[in-house]
PDB file of C-alpha atoms and ligand atoms in Angstrom:
ATOM      1  CA  MET A   1     102.060  19.171 128.202  1.00  0.00           C
ATOM      2  CA  ARG A   2     102.696  21.619 130.686  1.00  0.00           C
ATOM      3  CA  ARG A   3     103.469  24.941 129.776  1.00  0.00           C
ATOM      4  CA  PRO A   4     106.487  26.634 131.155  1.00  0.00           C
ATOM      5  CA  LEU A   5     106.269  29.419 133.724  1.00  0.00           C
ATOM      6  CA  VAL A   6     108.780  32.214 134.888  1.00  0.00           C
ATOM      7  CA  ALA A   7     107.974  33.838 137.564  1.00  0.00           C
ATOM      8  CA  GLY A   8     109.621  37.626 138.396  1.00  0.00           C
ATOM      9  CA  ASN A   9     109.498  38.264 142.073  1.00  0.00           C
ATOM     10  CA  TRP A  10     110.379  42.002 142.372  1.00  0.00           C
ATOM     11  CA  LYS A  11     110.183  42.082 146.338  1.00  0.00           C
ATOM     12  CA  MET A  12     110.470  45.523 148.429  1.00  0.00           C
ATOM     13  CA  ASN A  13     113.307  46.780 145.138  1.00  0.00           C
ATOM     14  CA  THR A  14     111.904  49.181 142.718  1.00  0.00           C
ATOM     15  CA  SER A  15     110.516  52.937 142.979  1.00  0.00           C
ATOM     16  CA  TYR A  16     108.287  53.897 141.455  1.00  0.00           C
ATOM     17  CA  ALA A  17     110.684  55.278 138.064  1.00  0.00           C
ATOM     18  CA  GLU A  18     112.646  51.794 138.374  1.00  0.00           C
ATOM     19  CA  ALA A  19     108.843  49.944 138.458  1.00  0.00           C
ATOM     20  CA  GLN A  20     107.293  51.800 135.048  1.00  0.00           C
ATOM     21  CA  ALA A  21     110.937  51.220 133.417  1.00  0.00           C
ATOM     22  CA  LEU A  22     111.752  47.860 134.069  1.00  0.00           C
ATOM     23  CA  ALA A  23     107.965  46.509 133.589  1.00  0.00           C
ATOM     24  CA  GLN A  24     108.513  48.555 129.889  1.00  0.00           C
ATOM     25  CA  GLY A  25     111.568  46.824 129.584  1.00  0.00           C
ATOM     26  CA  ILE A  26     110.274  43.655 130.222  1.00  0.00           C
ATOM     27  CA  ARG A  27     107.124  43.937 128.007  1.00  0.00           C
ATOM     28  CA  GLU A  28     109.033  44.659 125.185  1.00  0.00           C
ATOM     29  CA  ARG A  29     111.587  41.801 125.201  1.00  0.00           C
ATOM     30  CA  ALA A  30     108.726  39.169 126.264  1.00  0.00           C
ATOM     31  CA  SER A  31     105.550  39.821 125.511  1.00  0.00           C
ATOM     32  CA  ALA A  32     105.326  37.323 122.625  1.00  0.00           C
ATOM     33  CA  SER A  33     106.560  34.155 124.071  1.00  0.00           C
ATOM     34  CA  PRO A  34     105.263  30.928 124.230  1.00  0.00           C
ATOM     35  CA  VAL A  35     106.414  30.705 128.551  1.00  0.00           C
ATOM     36  CA  GLU A  36     103.924  31.567 131.234  1.00  0.00           C
ATOM     37  CA  VAL A  37     105.956  35.154 131.942  1.00  0.00           C
ATOM     38  CA  VAL A  38     104.014  36.225 135.307  1.00  0.00           C
ATOM     39  CA  LEU A  39     105.693  39.784 137.193  1.00  0.00           C
ATOM     40  CA  CYS A  40     105.559  40.188 140.667  1.00  0.00           C
ATOM     41  CA  PRO A  41     106.121  43.721 141.837  1.00  0.00           C
ATOM     42  CA  PRO A  42     105.203  44.809 145.226  1.00  0.00           C
ATOM     43  CA  PHE A  43     101.425  45.272 146.062  1.00  0.00           C
ATOM     44  CA  VAL A  44     102.608  49.948 145.636  1.00  0.00           C
ATOM     45  CA  TRP A  45     103.164  49.022 141.971  1.00  0.00           C
ATOM     46  CA  LEU A  46     100.604  46.762 141.148  1.00  0.00           C
ATOM     47  CA  ASP A  47      98.036  48.900 139.306  1.00  0.00           C
ATOM     48  CA  LEU A  48     100.993  50.482 137.908  1.00  0.00           C
ATOM     49  CA  VAL A  49     102.888  47.469 135.876  1.00  0.00           C
ATOM     50  CA  ARG A  50      98.948  46.095 135.689  1.00  0.00           C
ATOM     51  CA  ARG A  51      98.361  49.335 133.168  1.00  0.00           C
ATOM     52  CA  ILE A  52     101.324  48.768 131.424  1.00  0.00           C
ATOM     53  CA  LEU A  53     101.043  44.825 131.058  1.00  0.00           C
ATOM     54  CA  ALA A  54      97.783  45.704 129.191  1.00  0.00           C
ATOM     55  CA  ASP A  55      97.025  43.580 126.003  1.00  0.00           C
ATOM     56  CA  THR A  56      99.674  41.298 126.318  1.00  0.00           C
ATOM     57  CA  ASP A  57     100.126  37.934 128.273  1.00  0.00           C
ATOM     58  CA  ILE A  58     102.293  39.145 131.090  1.00  0.00           C
ATOM     59  CA  ALA A  59     100.251  38.181 133.871  1.00  0.00           C
ATOM     60  CA  LEU A  60     100.697  39.556 137.537  1.00  0.00           C
ATOM     61  CA  GLY A  61     101.433  37.868 140.407  1.00  0.00           C
ATOM     62  CA  ALA A  62     101.431  39.481 144.322  1.00  0.00           C
ATOM     63  CA  GLN A  63     103.865  39.149 147.199  1.00  0.00           C
ATOM     64  CA  ASP A  64     102.002  37.928 149.778  1.00  0.00           C
ATOM     65  CA  VAL A  65      97.489  37.909 150.533  1.00  0.00           C
ATOM     66  CA  PHE A  66      96.594  37.507 153.671  1.00  0.00           C
ATOM     67  CA  TRP A  67      93.570  35.215 154.448  1.00  0.00           C
ATOM     68  CA  GLU A  68      90.639  37.412 155.420  1.00  0.00           C
ATOM     69  CA  ASP A  69      88.037  39.146 152.804  1.00  0.00           C
ATOM     70  CA  HIS A  70      87.775  42.793 154.351  1.00  0.00           C
ATOM     71  CA  GLY A  71      87.794  44.191 157.800  1.00  0.00           C
ATOM     72  CA  PRO A  72      89.908  45.823 160.531  1.00  0.00           C
ATOM     73  CA  TYR A  73      93.326  44.197 159.683  1.00  0.00           C
ATOM     74  CA  THR A  74      95.318  47.061 159.209  1.00  0.00           C
ATOM     75  CA  GLY A  75      98.130  46.984 157.001  1.00  0.00           C
ATOM     76  CA  GLU A  76      96.495  43.561 155.257  1.00  0.00           C
ATOM     77  CA  VAL A  77      95.323  43.159 151.450  1.00  0.00           C
ATOM     78  CA  SER A  78      92.860  40.193 150.863  1.00  0.00           C
ATOM     79  CA  PRO A  79      92.103  37.259 148.143  1.00  0.00           C
ATOM     80  CA  ALA A  80      89.652  39.673 146.726  1.00  0.00           C
ATOM     81  CA  GLN A  81      91.431  42.608 146.649  1.00  0.00           C
ATOM     82  CA  VAL A  82      94.672  40.901 144.533  1.00  0.00           C
ATOM     83  CA  ARG A  83      92.742  38.660 142.242  1.00  0.00           C
ATOM     84  CA  GLU A  84      90.824  42.607 140.411  1.00  0.00           C
ATOM     85  CA  LEU A  85      94.364  42.698 139.187  1.00  0.00           C
ATOM     86  CA  CYS A  86      96.483  39.683 139.333  1.00  0.00           C
ATOM     87  CA  LYS A  87      96.671  36.258 138.214  1.00  0.00           C
ATOM     88  CA  TYR A  88      98.407  34.544 140.814  1.00  0.00           C
ATOM     89  CA  VAL A  89      99.752  35.173 144.220  1.00  0.00           C
ATOM     90  CA  ILE A  90     103.567  34.183 145.760  1.00  0.00           C
ATOM     91  CA  VAL A  91     102.314  32.050 149.014  1.00  0.00           C
ATOM     92  CA  GLY A  92     104.990  30.641 151.957  1.00  0.00           C
ATOM     93  CA  HIS A  93     108.217  32.412 150.331  1.00  0.00           C
ATOM     94  CA  SER A  94     111.020  31.389 152.833  1.00  0.00           C
ATOM     95  CA  GLU A  95     111.068  35.336 153.298  1.00  0.00           C
ATOM     96  CA  ARG A  96     107.747  34.891 155.511  1.00  0.00           C
ATOM     97  CA  ARG A  97     108.276  32.227 156.699  1.00  0.00           C
ATOM     98  CA  THR A  98     111.349  33.335 158.640  1.00  0.00           C
ATOM     99  CA  LEU A  99     110.850  37.024 158.767  1.00  0.00           C
ATOM    100  CA  PHE A 100     106.883  36.900 159.010  1.00  0.00           C
ATOM    101  CA  ASN A 101     106.462  34.044 160.877  1.00  0.00           C
ATOM    102  CA  ASP A 102     104.222  32.566 157.852  1.00  0.00           C
ATOM    103  CA  THR A 103     103.422  29.089 159.990  1.00  0.00           C
ATOM    104  CA  TYR A 104     102.475  26.143 158.336  1.00  0.00           C
ATOM    105  CA  GLU A 105      99.004  27.312 159.361  1.00  0.00           C
ATOM    106  CA  ALA A 106      99.304  30.836 157.836  1.00  0.00           C
ATOM    107  CA  VAL A 107     100.734  29.726 155.153  1.00  0.00           C
ATOM    108  CA  ARG A 108      97.852  26.938 154.903  1.00  0.00           C
ATOM    109  CA  LYS A 109      95.317  29.792 155.217  1.00  0.00           C
ATOM    110  CA  LYS A 110      96.786  32.364 152.479  1.00  0.00           C
ATOM    111  CA  CYS A 111      96.766  29.087 150.033  1.00  0.00           C
ATOM    112  CA  SER A 112      92.852  28.554 150.651  1.00  0.00           C
ATOM    113  CA  ALA A 113      92.284  31.798 150.073  1.00  0.00           C
ATOM    114  CA  ALA A 114      94.290  32.760 147.424  1.00  0.00           C
ATOM    115  CA  SER A 115      92.488  29.686 145.801  1.00  0.00           C
ATOM    116  CA  ALA A 116      89.048  30.124 146.936  1.00  0.00           C
ATOM    117  CA  ALA A 117      89.509  33.840 145.801  1.00  0.00           C
ATOM    118  CA  GLY A 118      90.295  32.262 141.980  1.00  0.00           C
ATOM    119  CA  LEU A 119      93.900  33.510 142.905  1.00  0.00           C
ATOM    120  CA  VAL A 120      96.663  30.277 140.919  1.00  0.00           C
ATOM    121  CA  PRO A 121      98.739  30.375 144.042  1.00  0.00           C
ATOM    122  CA  ILE A 122     102.749  30.077 143.797  1.00  0.00           C
ATOM    123  CA  LEU A 123     103.797  27.845 146.868  1.00  0.00           C
ATOM    124  CA  ALA A 124     107.647  28.165 147.879  1.00  0.00           C
ATOM    125  CA  VAL A 125     108.829  25.259 149.752  1.00  0.00           C
ATOM    126  CA  GLY A 126     112.526  24.439 150.452  1.00  0.00           C
ATOM    127  CA  GLU A 127     114.840  23.326 153.642  1.00  0.00           C
ATOM    128  CA  ASP A 128     117.009  25.593 155.212  1.00  0.00           C
ATOM    129  CA  ALA A 129     120.890  25.086 155.899  1.00  0.00           C
ATOM    130  CA  ALA A 130     120.891  23.474 158.717  1.00  0.00           C
ATOM    131  CA  GLU A 131     117.559  20.870 157.531  1.00  0.00           C
ATOM    132  CA  ARG A 132     120.135  20.048 154.614  1.00  0.00           C
ATOM    133  CA  GLU A 133     123.135  19.300 155.926  1.00  0.00           C
ATOM    134  CA  SER A 134     120.789  17.281 158.609  1.00  0.00           C
ATOM    135  CA  GLY A 135     119.502  14.811 155.546  1.00  0.00           C
ATOM    136  CA  ARG A 136     115.860  16.093 156.072  1.00  0.00           C
ATOM    137  CA  THR A 137     115.363  17.832 152.541  1.00  0.00           C
ATOM    138  CA  GLU A 138     112.047  15.716 151.584  1.00  0.00           C
ATOM    139  CA  GLU A 139     111.068  15.617 154.797  1.00  0.00           C
ATOM    140  CA  VAL A 140     110.642  19.144 154.971  1.00  0.00           C
ATOM    141  CA  VAL A 141     109.373  19.488 151.715  1.00  0.00           C
ATOM    142  CA  CYS A 142     107.007  16.923 152.325  1.00  0.00           C
ATOM    143  CA  ALA A 143     105.722  18.136 155.397  1.00  0.00           C
ATOM    144  CA  GLU A 144     105.881  22.421 154.496  1.00  0.00           C
ATOM    145  CA  LEU A 145     103.950  20.799 150.910  1.00  0.00           C
ATOM    146  CA  ALA A 146     101.168  18.310 152.969  1.00  0.00           C
ATOM    147  CA  ALA A 147     100.299  21.506 155.183  1.00  0.00           C
ATOM    148  CA  ALA A 148      99.937  24.084 152.682  1.00  0.00           C
ATOM    149  CA  LEU A 149      97.336  22.078 150.631  1.00  0.00           C
ATOM    150  CA  PRO A 150      94.118  22.898 151.087  1.00  0.00           C
ATOM    151  CA  GLU A 151      92.184  20.104 151.357  1.00  0.00           C
ATOM    152  CA  PRO A 152      90.148  18.878 149.523  1.00  0.00           C
ATOM    153  CA  PRO A 153      93.047  20.223 146.757  1.00  0.00           C
ATOM    154  CA  SER A 154      90.758  23.356 144.326  1.00  0.00           C
ATOM    155  CA  GLY A 155      92.079  25.064 141.462  1.00  0.00           C
ATOM    156  CA  PRO A 156      95.502  25.111 140.365  1.00  0.00           C
ATOM    157  CA  ILE A 157      98.459  26.084 141.777  1.00  0.00           C
ATOM    158  CA  VAL A 158     102.374  26.744 141.100  1.00  0.00           C
ATOM    159  CA  VAL A 159     105.177  25.163 143.354  1.00  0.00           C
ATOM    160  CA  ALA A 160     108.184  26.026 143.725  1.00  0.00           C
ATOM    161  CA  TYR A 161     111.108  24.440 144.895  1.00  0.00           C
ATOM    162  CA  GLU A 162     113.249  27.232 146.524  1.00  0.00           C
ATOM    163  CA  PRO A 163     116.330  25.664 148.791  1.00  0.00           C
ATOM    164  CA  ILE A 164     116.706  28.848 151.352  1.00  0.00           C
ATOM    165  CA  TRP A 165     120.344  28.029 151.324  1.00  0.00           C
ATOM    166  CA  ALA A 166     120.894  28.962 147.578  1.00  0.00           C
ATOM    167  CA  ILE A 167     118.372  31.802 147.277  1.00  0.00           C
ATOM    168  CA  GLY A 168     120.322  35.619 146.900  1.00  0.00           C
ATOM    169  CA  ARG A 169     123.856  33.732 147.465  1.00  0.00           C
ATOM    170  CA  GLY A 170     124.432  33.783 143.812  1.00  0.00           C
ATOM    171  CA  TYR A 171     125.438  29.888 143.495  1.00  0.00           C
ATOM    172  CA  PRO A 172     122.602  28.198 142.967  1.00  0.00           C
ATOM    173  CA  ALA A 173     121.766  24.298 143.700  1.00  0.00           C
ATOM    174  CA  ASP A 174     123.054  21.312 142.177  1.00  0.00           C
ATOM    175  CA  PRO A 175     120.419  20.803 137.928  1.00  0.00           C
ATOM    176  CA  GLU A 176     120.015  17.543 139.346  1.00  0.00           C
ATOM    177  CA  GLU A 177     119.732  17.677 143.074  1.00  0.00           C
ATOM    178  CA  ALA A 178     116.602  20.037 142.019  1.00  0.00           C
ATOM    179  CA  GLN A 179     115.484  17.637 139.872  1.00  0.00           C
ATOM    180  CA  ARG A 180     115.004  14.716 142.383  1.00  0.00           C
ATOM    181  CA  ILE A 181     113.329  17.387 144.599  1.00  0.00           C
ATOM    182  CA  ALA A 182     110.445  18.149 141.512  1.00  0.00           C
ATOM    183  CA  ARG A 183     109.943  14.714 141.128  1.00  0.00           C
ATOM    184  CA  LEU A 184     109.363  14.170 145.117  1.00  0.00           C
ATOM    185  CA  ILE A 185     107.496  17.071 145.175  1.00  0.00           C
ATOM    186  CA  ARG A 186     105.464  15.341 141.736  1.00  0.00           C
ATOM    187  CA  SER A 187     105.058  12.999 143.655  1.00  0.00           C
ATOM    188  CA  GLN A 188     103.471  14.097 146.434  1.00  0.00           C
ATOM    189  CA  LEU A 189     100.699  16.010 145.336  1.00  0.00           C
ATOM    190  CA  ALA A 190      99.289  13.142 143.506  1.00  0.00           C
ATOM    191  CA  GLN A 191      99.185  11.761 146.752  1.00  0.00           C
ATOM    192  CA  LEU A 192      97.664  14.317 148.111  1.00  0.00           C
ATOM    193  CA  GLY A 193      95.295  14.295 145.384  1.00  0.00           C
ATOM    194  CA  CYS A 194      96.412  17.165 143.149  1.00  0.00           C
ATOM    195  CA  ASP A 195      96.481  16.655 139.255  1.00  0.00           C
ATOM    196  CA  ASP A 196     100.289  16.385 139.785  1.00  0.00           C
ATOM    197  CA  GLU A 197     100.435  15.560 135.970  1.00  0.00           C
ATOM    198  CA  ASN A 198      99.268  19.710 135.150  1.00  0.00           C
ATOM    199  CA  THR A 199     100.452  21.468 138.450  1.00  0.00           C
ATOM    200  CA  PRO A 200     104.192  23.170 137.198  1.00  0.00           C
ATOM    201  CA  ILE A 201     107.187  22.945 139.442  1.00  0.00           C
ATOM    202  CA  LEU A 202     109.270  26.076 139.178  1.00  0.00           C
ATOM    203  CA  TYR A 203     113.077  25.649 140.816  1.00  0.00           C
ATOM    204  CA  GLY A 204     113.856  29.102 142.263  1.00  0.00           C
ATOM    205  CA  GLY A 205     117.037  30.202 144.255  1.00  0.00           C
ATOM    206  CA  SER A 206     119.462  32.769 142.320  1.00  0.00           C
ATOM    207  CA  VAL A 207     118.545  31.668 139.273  1.00  0.00           C
ATOM    208  CA  SER A 208     120.646  33.522 136.124  1.00  0.00           C
ATOM    209  CA  ALA A 209     120.625  32.912 132.120  1.00  0.00           C
ATOM    210  CA  ALA A 210     123.874  31.044 133.041  1.00  0.00           C
ATOM    211  CA  THR A 211     122.796  28.257 134.888  1.00  0.00           C
ATOM    212  CA  PHE A 212     118.595  27.892 134.366  1.00  0.00           C
ATOM    213  CA  GLU A 213     119.011  25.910 131.351  1.00  0.00           C
ATOM    214  CA  GLY A 214     120.473  23.200 133.079  1.00  0.00           C
ATOM    215  CA  PHE A 215     117.483  23.603 135.072  1.00  0.00           C
ATOM    216  CA  VAL A 216     114.780  24.088 132.630  1.00  0.00           C
ATOM    217  CA  SER A 217     115.272  20.726 130.585  1.00  0.00           C
ATOM    218  CA  GLN A 218     115.389  18.205 133.557  1.00  0.00           C
ATOM    219  CA  PRO A 219     111.684  16.432 133.043  1.00  0.00           C
ATOM    220  CA  ASP A 220     110.431  17.890 136.499  1.00  0.00           C
ATOM    221  CA  ILE A 221     111.033  21.473 135.846  1.00  0.00           C
ATOM    222  CA  ASP A 222     109.214  23.628 133.796  1.00  0.00           C
ATOM    223  CA  GLY A 223     110.662  26.819 134.830  1.00  0.00           C
ATOM    224  CA  ALA A 224     111.885  29.540 137.415  1.00  0.00           C
ATOM    225  CA  LEU A 225     110.970  31.823 140.672  1.00  0.00           C
ATOM    226  CA  VAL A 226     113.702  34.845 139.934  1.00  0.00           C
ATOM    227  CA  GLY A 227     114.548  37.233 142.462  1.00  0.00           C
ATOM    228  CA  SER A 228     117.327  39.181 141.998  1.00  0.00           C
ATOM    229  CA  ALA A 229     117.650  38.241 138.118  1.00  0.00           C
ATOM    230  CA  SER A 230     113.695  39.808 137.143  1.00  0.00           C
ATOM    231  CA  LEU A 231     115.088  43.337 138.540  1.00  0.00           C
ATOM    232  CA  ASP A 232     117.440  43.069 135.021  1.00  0.00           C
ATOM    233  CA  ALA A 233     114.636  43.435 132.253  1.00  0.00           C
ATOM    234  CA  GLU A 234     117.159  42.120 129.824  1.00  0.00           C
ATOM    235  CA  GLN A 235     118.589  39.310 132.565  1.00  0.00           C
ATOM    236  CA  PHE A 236     114.993  37.955 132.896  1.00  0.00           C
ATOM    237  CA  ALA A 237     114.620  38.352 129.362  1.00  0.00           C
ATOM    238  CA  LEU A 238     117.233  35.837 128.723  1.00  0.00           C
ATOM    239  CA  LEU A 239     115.529  33.377 131.601  1.00  0.00           C
ATOM    240  CA  VAL A 240     112.084  33.206 129.372  1.00  0.00           C
ATOM    241  CA  GLU A 241     113.900  32.579 125.930  1.00  0.00           C
ATOM    242  CA  ILE A 242     115.919  30.280 127.398  1.00  0.00           C
ATOM    243  CA  ALA A 243     112.831  28.516 128.989  1.00  0.00           C
ATOM    244  CA  SER A 244     111.329  28.742 125.578  1.00  0.00           C
ATOM    245  CA  ARG A 245     114.191  27.636 123.770  1.00  0.00           C
ATOM    246  CA  THR A 246     114.814  24.288 126.312  1.00  0.00           C
ATOM    247  CA  GLN A 247     110.808  23.094 126.605  1.00  0.00           C
ATOM    248  CA  PHE A 248     109.358  23.875 122.864  1.00  0.00           C
TER     249      PHE A 248
HETATM  250  P1  PGA B 301     117.263  35.212 143.872  1.00  0.00           P
HETATM  251  O1  PGA B 301     115.621  34.616 144.835  1.00  0.00           O
HETATM  252  O2  PGA B 301     117.489  34.812 142.540  1.00  0.00           O
HETATM  253  O3  PGA B 301     117.968  36.150 143.942  1.00  0.00           O
HETATM  254  O4  PGA B 301     117.834  34.066 144.641  1.00  0.00           O
HETATM  255  C1  PGA B 301     114.610  33.829 144.333  1.00  0.00           C
HETATM  256  C2  PGA B 301     113.138  33.942 145.761  1.00  0.00           C
HETATM  257  O5  PGA B 301     113.953  33.906 146.296  1.00  0.00           O
HETATM  258  O6  PGA B 301     112.266  33.368 144.870  1.00  0.00           O
END
């Protein structure tokens, strides 16, 4: 059985004091859960949050990573550096792909380097509104998946299906449509030689407590990658509780 996973991507939010309060609030509300809980704060607060989460089961993730080990790459952070603090790293988030020019090639290199360093990549894939309207959702998701996965597959991975048109809008996708794409992702993982049965597949895009149960009760959706709702400890803990109640 796959362990459900709820990951909070804080994006470029929180001051030092806010990050401290948020991590403490989540620690109090979500540390005794059978769900794998992952917090992905900005790089600058990783060590702060790591210290707050010490002696809990809550895992830490970075929001991005570079593929080189060390060297003259001003502003970048290596997989080995991230691995000293984190278990997970988000790779290929649509904001990285669209705003920071993370190409298929860059995402593949990041994914491989993260796996090689012992990190678990949370690989985000998903179509934008125009691709969806022109009926290209399946094609885009499969292409992003195939382009990103290391060959041969090395180590565990998490895949997050995040339709770009549903991110940060307040309107999530239809849970049954998300299930159909999650099923497709699982069959693609099998074709690509990955351990499809044990790979958690998450849904992401305007996840909230009001609609989450519809997603996490789908057979191929094992949890969520959460943006806005992860910035409120109570809301986030509610999502963890819903995942726990629905899956166990
Ligand atoms: P959202 O963000 O929950 O605010 O829509 C999701 C994401 O970008 O991963």
